[in-house]
XYZ file of C-alpha atoms in Angstrom:
693
model
C 113.875 -73.867 43.839
C 113.105 -73.756 47.551
C 110.076 -71.929 49.006
C 110.479 -70.154 52.343
C 107.230 -69.219 54.146
C 107.446 -66.573 56.826
C 104.675 -65.468 59.120
C 104.760 -61.797 58.133
C 106.069 -59.705 55.146
C 108.648 -57.872 57.339
C 110.224 -61.151 58.443
C 110.167 -62.479 54.839
C 111.945 -59.334 53.611
C 114.653 -59.731 56.316
C 115.289 -63.337 55.310
C 115.196 -62.660 51.575
C 117.716 -59.874 51.769
C 120.223 -62.151 53.634
C 119.759 -64.953 51.161
C 120.039 -62.764 48.096
C 116.365 -63.146 46.996
C 116.017 -59.487 46.131
C 113.739 -59.587 43.020
C 110.335 -58.339 44.053
C 107.235 -60.108 42.728
C 103.565 -59.875 43.624
C 103.281 -61.605 47.008
C 106.881 -62.965 47.166
C 110.588 -62.268 46.567
C 112.919 -64.405 44.535
C 116.555 -64.960 43.699
C 119.536 -67.203 44.397
C 117.429 -70.365 44.203
C 114.678 -69.218 46.651
C 111.127 -68.059 46.602
C 110.473 -66.197 49.836
C 106.772 -65.641 50.607
C 104.652 -64.960 53.667
C 101.301 -65.379 55.431
C 99.441 -62.576 57.164
C 99.063 -64.479 60.420
C 96.300 -67.084 60.127
C 95.416 -67.190 56.392
C 93.545 -70.456 57.036
C 91.418 -71.392 60.006
C 88.713 -73.859 61.119
C 85.422 -73.459 59.273
C 82.439 -71.953 61.094
C 79.126 -73.772 61.492
C 77.516 -72.233 58.386
C 80.086 -74.126 56.332
C 78.657 -77.314 57.769
C 75.236 -76.087 56.521
C 74.226 -75.014 60.129
C 72.891 -71.453 59.992
C 71.762 -69.395 63.007
C 71.464 -70.819 66.472
C 69.536 -74.129 66.349
C 68.869 -76.058 69.569
C 68.391 -79.318 67.569
C 71.819 -78.852 65.871
C 73.762 -78.824 69.097
C 76.281 -80.069 69.888
C 78.122 -79.500 66.600
C 80.877 -82.071 66.371
C 82.625 -81.802 62.971
C 84.008 -84.980 61.524
C 86.175 -84.206 59.734
C 87.014 -80.584 60.676
C 87.047 -78.339 57.607
C 89.566 -75.644 56.897
C 88.647 -72.386 55.208
C 90.290 -69.128 54.044
C 90.198 -66.356 56.674
C 86.840 -64.574 56.825
C 85.924 -60.898 57.490
C 82.640 -59.817 59.031
C 80.539 -57.590 56.704
C 76.905 -56.755 57.079
C 76.268 -59.481 59.670
C 77.835 -62.164 57.436
C 81.277 -63.662 57.063
C 82.968 -63.231 53.653
C 86.352 -64.433 52.497
C 89.211 -61.981 53.037
C 90.213 -60.926 49.473
C 93.866 -60.226 50.572
C 94.094 -63.626 52.214
C 92.655 -65.373 49.130
C 95.148 -63.659 46.835
C 98.168 -64.481 49.053
C 97.022 -68.044 49.386
C 96.877 -68.481 45.602
C 100.423 -67.050 45.391
C 101.673 -69.543 47.997
C 99.839 -72.418 46.153
C 101.586 -71.562 42.881
C 104.995 -71.385 44.526
C 104.519 -74.699 46.282
C 103.627 -76.362 42.947
C 106.783 -75.030 41.334
C 109.250 -75.756 44.191
C 111.363 -78.794 45.137
C 111.110 -78.340 48.950
C 109.880 -76.011 51.637
C 111.456 -74.161 54.535
C 109.050 -73.185 57.296
C 110.014 -69.718 58.714
C 106.909 -68.915 60.658
C 107.352 -67.887 64.269
C 108.957 -70.745 66.197
C 106.142 -71.674 68.538
C 102.761 -73.449 68.748
C 100.812 -70.803 66.821
C 103.505 -70.281 64.187
C 103.563 -74.029 63.538
C 99.772 -74.068 63.200
C 99.735 -71.147 60.736
C 101.996 -73.055 58.331
C 100.460 -76.523 58.863
C 96.865 -75.285 58.219
C 98.087 -73.632 54.901
C 99.991 -76.840 54.023
C 96.920 -79.040 54.721
C 94.446 -76.707 53.052
C 96.479 -76.632 49.859
C 96.849 -80.433 50.029
C 100.596 -80.177 49.706
C 102.778 -83.245 50.458
C 106.210 -81.922 49.560
C 108.972 -82.279 52.166
C 109.692 -79.360 54.418
C 112.345 -78.292 56.973
C 112.029 -75.944 59.954
C 113.892 -72.692 60.605
C 113.938 -72.512 64.380
C 115.306 -69.173 65.676
C 114.762 -66.931 68.704
C 116.134 -63.723 67.207
C 115.870 -61.915 63.810
C 119.449 -60.716 63.785
C 121.594 -61.621 60.770
C 123.791 -63.906 62.841
C 120.735 -65.838 64.281
C 119.039 -66.170 60.895
C 122.208 -67.434 59.130
C 122.914 -69.830 61.949
C 119.308 -71.085 61.786
C 119.739 -71.782 58.042
C 122.882 -73.763 58.729
C 120.925 -75.865 61.229
C 117.553 -76.494 59.547
C 115.629 -79.258 61.301
C 113.379 -81.886 59.774
C 109.682 -80.872 59.789
C 108.812 -84.217 61.389
C 110.544 -83.098 64.588
C 107.697 -80.680 65.142
C 104.730 -82.956 64.581
C 104.068 -83.012 68.294
C 104.013 -79.188 68.411
C 101.600 -79.175 65.506
C 99.307 -81.770 67.064
C 99.216 -79.800 70.321
C 98.388 -76.617 68.374
C 95.705 -78.407 66.382
C 94.292 -79.998 69.480
C 94.119 -76.573 71.193
C 92.466 -75.072 68.084
C 89.767 -77.759 67.826
C 89.101 -77.820 71.578
C 88.524 -74.056 71.595
C 86.204 -74.427 68.567
C 84.225 -77.270 70.105
C 83.756 -75.707 73.503
C 83.485 -72.096 72.329
C 81.054 -72.579 69.533
C 78.721 -75.073 71.285
C 78.679 -73.436 74.742
C 78.264 -69.972 73.305
C 75.336 -71.013 71.074
C 73.766 -73.031 73.908
C 73.852 -70.011 76.345
C 72.499 -67.676 73.648
C 69.609 -70.038 72.996
C 68.949 -70.566 76.734
C 68.951 -66.817 77.422
C 66.493 -66.014 74.668
C 67.890 -62.563 74.363
C 71.267 -61.220 73.334
C 74.356 -62.993 72.132
C 76.702 -64.667 74.617
C 80.170 -66.068 74.331
C 81.876 -68.769 76.500
C 85.318 -70.262 75.969
C 87.795 -72.846 77.211
C 90.121 -70.107 78.644
C 88.057 -66.929 78.554
C 85.385 -68.210 80.932
C 87.695 -69.374 83.759
C 89.448 -65.980 83.344
C 86.158 -64.141 83.640
C 85.398 -66.324 86.706
C 88.563 -65.198 88.403
C 87.669 -61.539 87.884
C 84.052 -61.957 88.943
C 84.876 -64.050 92.047
C 87.410 -61.520 93.265
C 85.022 -58.637 92.617
C 82.186 -60.325 94.554
C 84.540 -61.220 97.449
C 85.770 -57.569 97.516
C 82.185 -56.264 97.464
C 80.990 -58.628 100.211
C 83.954 -57.961 102.516
C 83.111 -56.307 105.815
C 85.815 -53.842 106.795
C 86.551 -54.015 110.489
C 88.562 -51.507 112.491
C 91.371 -52.528 114.802
C 93.999 -50.705 116.803
C 97.754 -51.146 117.404
C 100.248 -49.178 119.491
C 103.381 -47.779 117.883
C 106.453 -46.967 120.006
C 109.269 -44.586 118.974
C 112.805 -45.164 120.273
C 116.279 -43.637 119.963
C 119.616 -45.234 120.724
C 123.149 -44.360 119.487
C 121.661 -41.504 117.534
C 119.425 -43.858 115.512
C 115.690 -43.456 115.531
C 113.535 -46.502 115.051
C 109.917 -47.735 115.758
C 108.255 -50.852 116.986
C 104.666 -52.072 116.629
C 102.479 -54.023 119.036
C 101.822 -57.691 118.169
C 98.351 -57.422 119.671
C 95.624 -55.961 117.473
C 92.805 -54.612 119.640
C 89.220 -54.779 118.432
C 88.170 -52.088 120.945
C 89.852 -48.672 120.994
C 89.180 -48.259 124.663
C 91.311 -51.337 125.423
C 94.139 -49.930 123.266
C 93.912 -46.569 125.083
C 93.945 -48.344 128.419
C 97.147 -50.254 127.395
C 98.699 -47.057 126.142
C 98.374 -45.343 129.475
C 100.164 -48.239 131.262
C 102.977 -48.128 128.632
C 103.347 -44.324 128.876
C 103.552 -44.571 132.631
C 106.365 -47.099 132.475
C 108.098 -45.407 129.506
C 110.561 -48.287 129.042
C 110.752 -51.380 126.861
C 113.024 -54.380 127.260
C 114.620 -56.552 124.497
C 113.281 -60.024 125.014
C 114.185 -61.614 121.682
C 117.010 -60.789 119.316
C 117.833 -62.749 116.153
C 120.321 -61.746 113.492
C 120.789 -63.678 110.282
C 122.575 -63.284 106.941
C 120.304 -63.647 103.947
C 121.471 -64.165 100.336
C 118.821 -62.699 98.030
C 119.100 -64.236 94.613
C 118.864 -62.007 91.514
C 115.665 -62.220 89.453
C 115.578 -64.495 86.424
C 115.163 -63.181 82.902
C 111.731 -62.038 81.749
C 109.347 -64.448 80.071
C 106.447 -62.726 78.275
C 104.021 -62.958 81.245
C 106.573 -61.548 83.667
C 107.365 -58.650 81.276
C 103.593 -57.869 80.885
C 103.172 -57.882 84.698
C 106.173 -55.563 85.215
C 105.023 -53.203 82.399
C 101.521 -53.029 83.808
C 102.826 -52.191 87.305
C 105.601 -49.734 86.322
C 104.302 -48.246 83.019
C 100.503 -48.892 83.309
C 100.584 -50.736 79.904
C 97.966 -53.320 79.160
C 99.246 -56.872 78.431
C 98.151 -56.478 74.810
C 100.101 -53.179 74.485
C 103.231 -54.800 75.962
C 103.023 -57.725 73.559
C 102.627 -55.386 70.583
C 105.635 -53.272 71.680
C 107.749 -56.340 72.364
C 106.836 -57.859 68.937
C 107.816 -54.487 67.297
C 111.243 -54.594 69.118
C 111.703 -58.200 67.955
C 110.915 -57.361 64.325
C 113.347 -54.442 64.521
C 115.938 -57.022 65.797
C 116.522 -55.315 69.168
C 115.215 -58.196 71.356
C 114.830 -61.967 71.134
C 111.550 -63.737 70.470
C 108.978 -62.199 72.915
C 106.323 -64.953 73.088
C 108.463 -67.132 75.356
C 107.422 -69.010 78.489
C 110.923 -69.499 79.764
C 113.139 -67.411 82.002
C 116.380 -69.373 81.308
C 118.909 -69.673 78.497
C 120.780 -72.631 77.053
C 124.429 -73.243 77.953
C 125.558 -72.511 74.379
C 124.040 -68.991 74.545
C 125.927 -68.149 77.767
C 129.121 -67.197 75.776
C 127.171 -64.376 74.100
C 126.128 -62.683 77.323
C 129.367 -60.685 78.075
C 129.103 -59.270 74.523
C 125.502 -58.175 75.102
C 126.454 -56.556 78.407
C 129.268 -54.693 76.547
C 126.784 -53.396 73.995
C 124.768 -51.732 76.778
C 127.867 -49.606 77.620
C 127.250 -47.820 74.350
C 123.843 -46.638 75.665
C 123.645 -43.536 77.836
C 121.301 -45.097 80.362
C 123.707 -47.950 81.145
C 127.027 -46.218 80.539
C 127.882 -45.828 84.213
C 126.386 -49.117 85.440
C 128.119 -51.635 83.122
C 131.799 -50.764 84.047
C 131.000 -51.420 87.727
C 129.824 -54.952 87.047
C 131.989 -57.934 87.877
C 132.284 -59.020 84.223
C 134.690 -61.876 84.952
C 132.376 -63.426 87.607
C 128.940 -63.300 86.143
C 126.133 -65.290 87.824
C 125.103 -68.319 85.708
C 121.807 -68.902 87.494
C 119.869 -68.223 84.263
C 121.568 -71.164 82.481
C 119.394 -74.289 82.557
C 118.923 -76.330 79.396
C 116.182 -78.405 81.023
C 114.012 -75.295 81.772
C 114.207 -73.750 78.235
C 110.940 -74.492 76.415
C 110.352 -73.405 72.797
C 112.454 -70.287 73.392
C 114.915 -68.904 75.913
C 114.231 -65.986 78.285
C 114.026 -62.462 76.855
C 117.373 -61.006 75.851
C 118.512 -57.925 74.050
C 120.484 -58.494 70.835
C 123.820 -57.188 69.645
C 121.972 -54.500 67.656
C 122.170 -51.076 69.405
C 118.645 -49.579 69.408
C 117.899 -46.326 67.584
C 114.840 -44.268 66.750
C 112.639 -45.920 69.357
C 109.360 -44.345 70.437
C 109.003 -43.653 74.204
C 107.161 -46.902 75.036
C 109.532 -49.051 72.983
C 112.472 -47.402 74.735
C 110.873 -48.128 78.148
C 110.286 -51.806 77.344
C 113.749 -52.297 75.877
C 115.318 -50.692 78.956
C 113.245 -52.955 81.213
C 114.544 -56.075 79.410
C 118.114 -54.715 79.464
C 117.999 -53.879 83.199
C 116.659 -57.413 83.917
C 119.545 -58.998 81.984
C 122.106 -56.984 84.044
C 120.346 -57.887 87.295
C 120.032 -61.587 86.387
C 123.756 -62.057 85.817
C 124.908 -60.032 88.856
C 125.877 -61.504 92.253
C 123.504 -62.141 95.128
C 122.448 -59.332 97.414
C 123.738 -60.021 100.859
C 121.612 -58.649 103.720
C 121.774 -58.753 107.471
C 118.253 -59.182 108.783
C 117.499 -58.465 112.451
C 114.239 -59.515 114.191
C 113.651 -58.007 117.558
C 110.873 -58.392 120.086
C 110.480 -55.808 122.904
C 108.281 -55.967 125.937
C 106.610 -52.883 127.484
C 104.583 -53.612 130.588
C 103.393 -57.111 129.508
C 102.776 -56.345 125.828
C 105.098 -57.481 123.020
C 106.334 -55.219 120.241
C 108.182 -56.225 117.164
C 110.630 -54.467 114.810
C 112.852 -55.522 111.910
C 116.139 -54.186 110.757
C 117.766 -54.671 107.413
C 121.406 -53.805 106.641
C 122.953 -54.247 103.196
C 126.352 -55.984 103.402
C 126.790 -56.370 99.642
C 124.339 -54.778 97.265
C 124.963 -57.336 94.527
C 122.249 -57.217 91.836
C 120.354 -54.503 93.672
C 123.021 -51.868 92.803
C 121.888 -52.049 89.149
C 118.810 -49.921 89.831
C 119.718 -48.862 93.299
C 116.511 -50.294 94.701
C 116.614 -51.795 98.207
C 112.934 -52.287 98.973
C 112.323 -55.891 100.183
C 109.603 -58.258 98.983
C 107.072 -56.742 101.373
C 107.792 -53.223 100.178
C 109.665 -52.472 103.435
C 112.596 -50.116 103.038
C 116.014 -50.827 104.538
C 116.010 -49.877 108.272
C 119.274 -49.795 110.143
C 119.185 -50.630 113.871
C 121.614 -49.799 116.618
C 123.485 -52.617 118.361
C 121.001 -54.428 120.633
C 121.069 -57.543 122.896
C 118.646 -59.376 125.086
C 118.032 -57.475 128.304
C 118.722 -54.052 126.877
C 116.266 -51.395 128.151
C 115.094 -48.803 125.648
C 113.416 -45.560 126.491
C 110.085 -44.879 124.851
C 110.243 -41.410 123.250
C 106.690 -41.502 122.193
C 103.776 -43.977 122.227
C 100.533 -43.624 120.212
C 97.556 -45.624 119.174
C 97.172 -46.253 115.425
C 93.672 -46.797 114.029
C 93.755 -49.319 111.195
C 91.251 -51.482 109.241
C 91.159 -54.835 107.613
C 91.521 -54.820 103.845
C 89.271 -56.625 101.400
C 90.710 -58.981 98.762
C 92.342 -56.591 96.283
C 90.625 -56.235 92.882
C 92.612 -57.513 89.953
C 94.877 -55.278 87.971
C 96.096 -56.718 84.634
C 99.428 -57.626 86.409
C 97.454 -59.402 89.152
C 95.211 -61.226 86.654
C 98.230 -62.387 84.584
C 99.779 -63.779 87.735
C 96.498 -65.594 88.661
C 96.266 -67.040 85.109
C 99.951 -68.110 85.242
C 99.506 -69.733 88.644
C 96.049 -71.150 88.195
C 97.014 -74.066 90.416
C 96.984 -71.804 93.413
C 93.186 -71.349 92.936
C 92.560 -75.118 93.349
C 91.300 -76.281 96.737
C 92.415 -79.964 96.448
C 96.067 -80.233 97.535
C 96.585 -83.267 95.332
C 95.280 -81.488 92.170
C 97.194 -78.316 93.123
C 100.473 -80.230 93.291
C 99.748 -82.063 90.007
C 99.130 -78.794 88.153
C 101.830 -76.723 89.873
C 103.401 -74.397 87.264
C 100.585 -74.995 84.705
C 98.534 -71.896 84.063
C 95.429 -71.197 82.034
C 96.319 -70.096 78.551
C 99.955 -69.605 77.552
C 102.199 -66.571 77.639
C 101.444 -65.974 73.973
C 97.622 -66.094 74.397
C 96.894 -64.506 77.795
C 96.801 -60.877 76.520
C 94.425 -61.879 73.696
C 92.084 -63.616 76.261
C 91.921 -60.449 78.346
C 91.213 -58.301 75.293
C 88.460 -60.804 74.239
C 86.717 -60.173 77.567
C 86.739 -56.444 76.920
C 85.429 -56.962 73.363
C 82.572 -59.153 74.673
C 81.656 -56.379 77.148
C 82.279 -58.759 80.034
C 84.809 -56.646 81.854
C 85.813 -52.912 82.051
C 88.609 -50.887 83.440
C 88.215 -48.606 86.467
C 91.426 -46.763 86.988
C 93.957 -49.568 87.024
C 91.571 -52.280 88.176
C 89.552 -54.830 86.101
C 85.846 -55.040 86.975
C 83.115 -57.260 85.583
C 80.274 -55.587 83.727
C 76.658 -56.347 84.457
C 76.695 -58.724 81.500
C 79.927 -60.384 82.676
C 78.420 -60.967 86.133
C 75.288 -62.416 84.598
C 77.377 -64.974 82.592
C 79.422 -65.821 85.694
C 76.301 -66.433 87.836
C 74.859 -68.723 85.124
C 78.028 -70.913 84.705
C 80.054 -70.474 87.903
C 79.172 -73.998 89.097
C 79.957 -75.580 85.715
C 83.271 -77.176 84.721
C 83.726 -74.569 81.937
C 84.328 -71.865 84.591
C 86.727 -73.987 86.594
C 90.443 -73.138 86.392
C 91.217 -76.809 87.208
C 89.804 -77.983 83.910
C 91.615 -75.592 81.582
C 94.871 -75.957 83.591
C 94.513 -79.717 83.190
C 94.070 -79.321 79.452
C 97.140 -77.153 79.163
C 99.021 -79.954 80.922
C 97.721 -82.509 78.385
C 98.601 -80.209 75.465
C 102.148 -79.983 76.771
C 102.336 -83.794 76.859
C 100.981 -83.957 73.257
C 103.719 -81.459 72.274
C 106.325 -83.808 73.833
C 104.744 -86.877 72.111
C 103.749 -88.350 75.475
C 99.968 -88.406 74.864
C 97.947 -89.351 71.762
C 96.090 -86.339 70.427
C 93.025 -88.491 69.542
C 92.520 -89.314 73.214
C 92.444 -85.577 73.968
C 90.092 -84.971 71.022
C 87.672 -87.656 72.220
C 87.702 -86.148 75.727
C 86.882 -82.717 74.302
C 83.909 -84.089 72.328
C 82.537 -85.927 75.390
C 82.892 -82.765 77.497
C 81.299 -80.642 74.766
C 78.210 -82.906 74.775
C 77.974 -82.572 78.593
C 78.442 -78.730 78.832
C 76.024 -78.168 75.926
C 73.213 -80.103 77.573
C 73.918 -78.465 80.960
C 73.759 -74.937 79.484
C 70.653 -75.652 77.357
C 68.896 -76.867 80.512
C 69.605 -73.591 82.415
C 66.721 -71.560 83.544
C 67.729 -68.093 82.554
C 65.732 -65.277 84.081
C 64.781 -62.995 81.162
C 64.516 -59.321 81.683
C 61.339 -58.063 79.960
C 62.197 -55.801 77.030
C 60.104 -52.681 76.485
C 58.151 -52.445 73.237
C 59.262 -49.225 71.638
C 58.457 -47.541 68.297
C 61.205 -46.018 66.206
C 61.360 -42.223 66.891
C 62.334 -41.444 63.233
C 59.974 -43.443 61.023
C 57.253 -43.816 63.680
C 56.293 -47.229 62.270
C 58.721 -49.959 63.092
C 59.193 -51.707 66.444
C 62.737 -51.153 67.687
C 65.132 -54.131 68.028
C 67.097 -54.059 71.314
C 70.496 -55.764 71.514
C 73.294 -55.755 74.046
C 75.189 -52.970 72.324
C 72.478 -51.061 70.545
C 68.842 -50.255 69.901
C 67.852 -49.960 66.203
C 65.108 -49.683 63.662
C 64.846 -52.932 61.538
C 63.831 -50.935 58.471
C 67.095 -50.337 56.502
C 65.638 -47.342 54.739
C 65.165 -45.706 58.106
C 68.347 -47.038 59.711
C 67.874 -45.196 63.082
C 70.274 -46.486 65.788
C 71.077 -45.616 69.346
C 74.171 -47.184 70.989
C 73.674 -48.392 74.557
C 77.173 -47.707 75.951
C 77.550 -43.953 76.313
C 80.926 -42.724 77.653
C 81.280 -45.902 79.725
C 77.717 -46.050 81.021
C 75.400 -48.803 79.764
C 71.841 -47.626 79.109
C 69.319 -49.898 80.872
C 65.948 -50.906 79.427
C 64.418 -48.217 81.672
C 66.844 -45.578 80.264
C 65.973 -46.594 76.684
C 62.230 -46.570 77.455
C 62.479 -43.140 79.120
C 64.536 -41.743 76.130
C 61.970 -42.897 73.500
C 58.796 -42.044 75.431
C 59.869 -38.888 77.232
C 62.583 -37.736 74.849
C 64.997 -37.337 77.788
C 66.722 -39.818 80.103
C 67.078 -39.452 83.843
C 70.390 -38.049 84.933
C 73.183 -40.477 83.962
C 75.999 -40.366 86.453
C 79.656 -41.327 86.196
C 80.202 -40.975 82.409
C 83.812 -40.537 81.247
C 84.937 -38.029 78.642
C 87.667 -38.705 76.059
C 90.168 -36.843 78.334
C 89.188 -39.211 81.200
C 87.168 -36.751 83.179
C 83.989 -37.906 84.918
C 80.728 -36.058 84.274
C 76.930 -36.353 84.730
C 74.450 -35.530 81.980
C 71.029 -36.152 80.422
C 70.553 -37.556 76.943
C 67.871 -35.595 75.047
C 66.279 -36.514 71.694
C 64.841 -34.172 69.061
C 61.844 -34.872 66.785
C 64.153 -36.411 64.147
C 65.565 -38.927 66.699
C 68.952 -37.213 67.033
C 70.442 -37.183 70.484
C 72.619 -34.697 72.411
C 73.919 -34.228 75.953
C 72.361 -31.696 78.283
C 73.918 -30.928 81.587
C 72.367 -30.259 85.026
C 72.374 -26.643 86.125
C 75.038 -25.886 88.653
C 73.586 -24.743 92.008
C 74.322 -21.126 92.724
C 76.424 -20.519 95.814
C 74.810 -18.427 98.454
């Protein structure tokens, strides 16, 4: 018998049904010579400090450098302690029994770094040494699965992938556990979390927020001219930006008096605008955030659902290309879209015999090819799934279409002795842009047709006016912007040599970036304001403490990602990386423990219910330590964090000062007081509206 281990029950069921393993058992399916079982994601993970007999946060125990690292069954948090997950334990015992009774193993976890780690940690924890082969597929369609089983690959081929995954896992443990405990000890109040990827990501958000806040907006003035020739209206804008409105007004009077402008420069060029490549996960998340206002985590969840329903290929991909041997399937995929209402009129107009092969590049396909639809026509999709599917389908059609050919005209006019510029754009062949009918250029400028012009032409000025403008601060990050900054971390590096070396290496991977952003929300380090990501008071505090440390530097984590890729490709010994991680952990731990953290004095408050116990104040709540009393007050109320002063006022005066800018469940802003009764129960009261006279 052969054991097949999938990552999830849904994938296991799909594989089992194709292989004829249809007899249901507790935790697996069997039949036709196979046992088909599954994990529930990470059943086994690295043990926490308490399993090395280190409880609580102990200065003298740091840094914690496990040797060897221990593996443990997944834990769940319950009553401030970690207990084994009963479901994980049960499934692990099932897998153990099947492995004992089998001849060989087929690994069918997701074909990527984390999927490999999920299996290998189970394999290692159960001390299994039986041979295994790898099912490596990018789609869950029947055709892809059967082809994958015809081409099973030796497990040894993926040792580099496993070592990179294990190296990442251990590095995150070393840096995360030790730096977080060190900062918590140094602060003396509250629990803090730092991490190999989360801290540089937080640093990006905080740095941009502070730059935006510190930016001094300055006004400037430009002059706009309106012209008309050959029944075409067009505008030009002064190249000079005046700092003084009076100077701009003075120039305007001269220009109005002359009322003519002369063409001094005229340049016309043909531009071939290449179609976009296929989506990788990060590009899809960015597009979905911009167009659909979806978070990166939501987009990944939706894409994973579409994958498991067999409508798209594997979503956690970092590539935008496909292999040469997949190219033959593309015309068929395009033909399938003709069956869908949204694409019924577009597909017949495509030049099916002359598709653009720009997306074919075997050297640029990493673990998986770029995102594709499958031959399965989607049905019963919810609105968001439909929107993401259509986004991927549109991108496929665009990617294989011809270039968009434009005629770009750059013109400089002179009025009096001031220069004015204008740009024209004429579509000669729409190419890939006809798919959506969008002709906005990269700078969001619409197509502007110009009349025939030549140097020396004189144009009448229909109207001239001064425009008041202002400089713009660095824009706050949206999730799309942050994903782009994480993906292109090298752009943040000042040293040109380092920037070139790390070009194309981001912080995190396409598969992990959404989870990192969600972690920052869970830690109460960042919050959403409309579509922007802002640091919280706690997030800014952490940033100020570690901003000059290597742990907050995108260079370091981007460098590590580069090394992990080399480990994956068997170019670097993982033990060298591990030693470097341990050395760095020692350094950062000592640096953080030596920090002088300014401690905000906590008020000493008595429980309003039992009137005996001194209240314990934490980041997220204030509570009575007596379990029989169990009074608690959460500190984050409708998006507003209660300060120590707010808490003190509530307990001593039974009513806070007016709290402004709270957000209701429907998203509406409101101001209110929090009042407390004699039993310690709280309610909102609202300020009286001023009567209109």
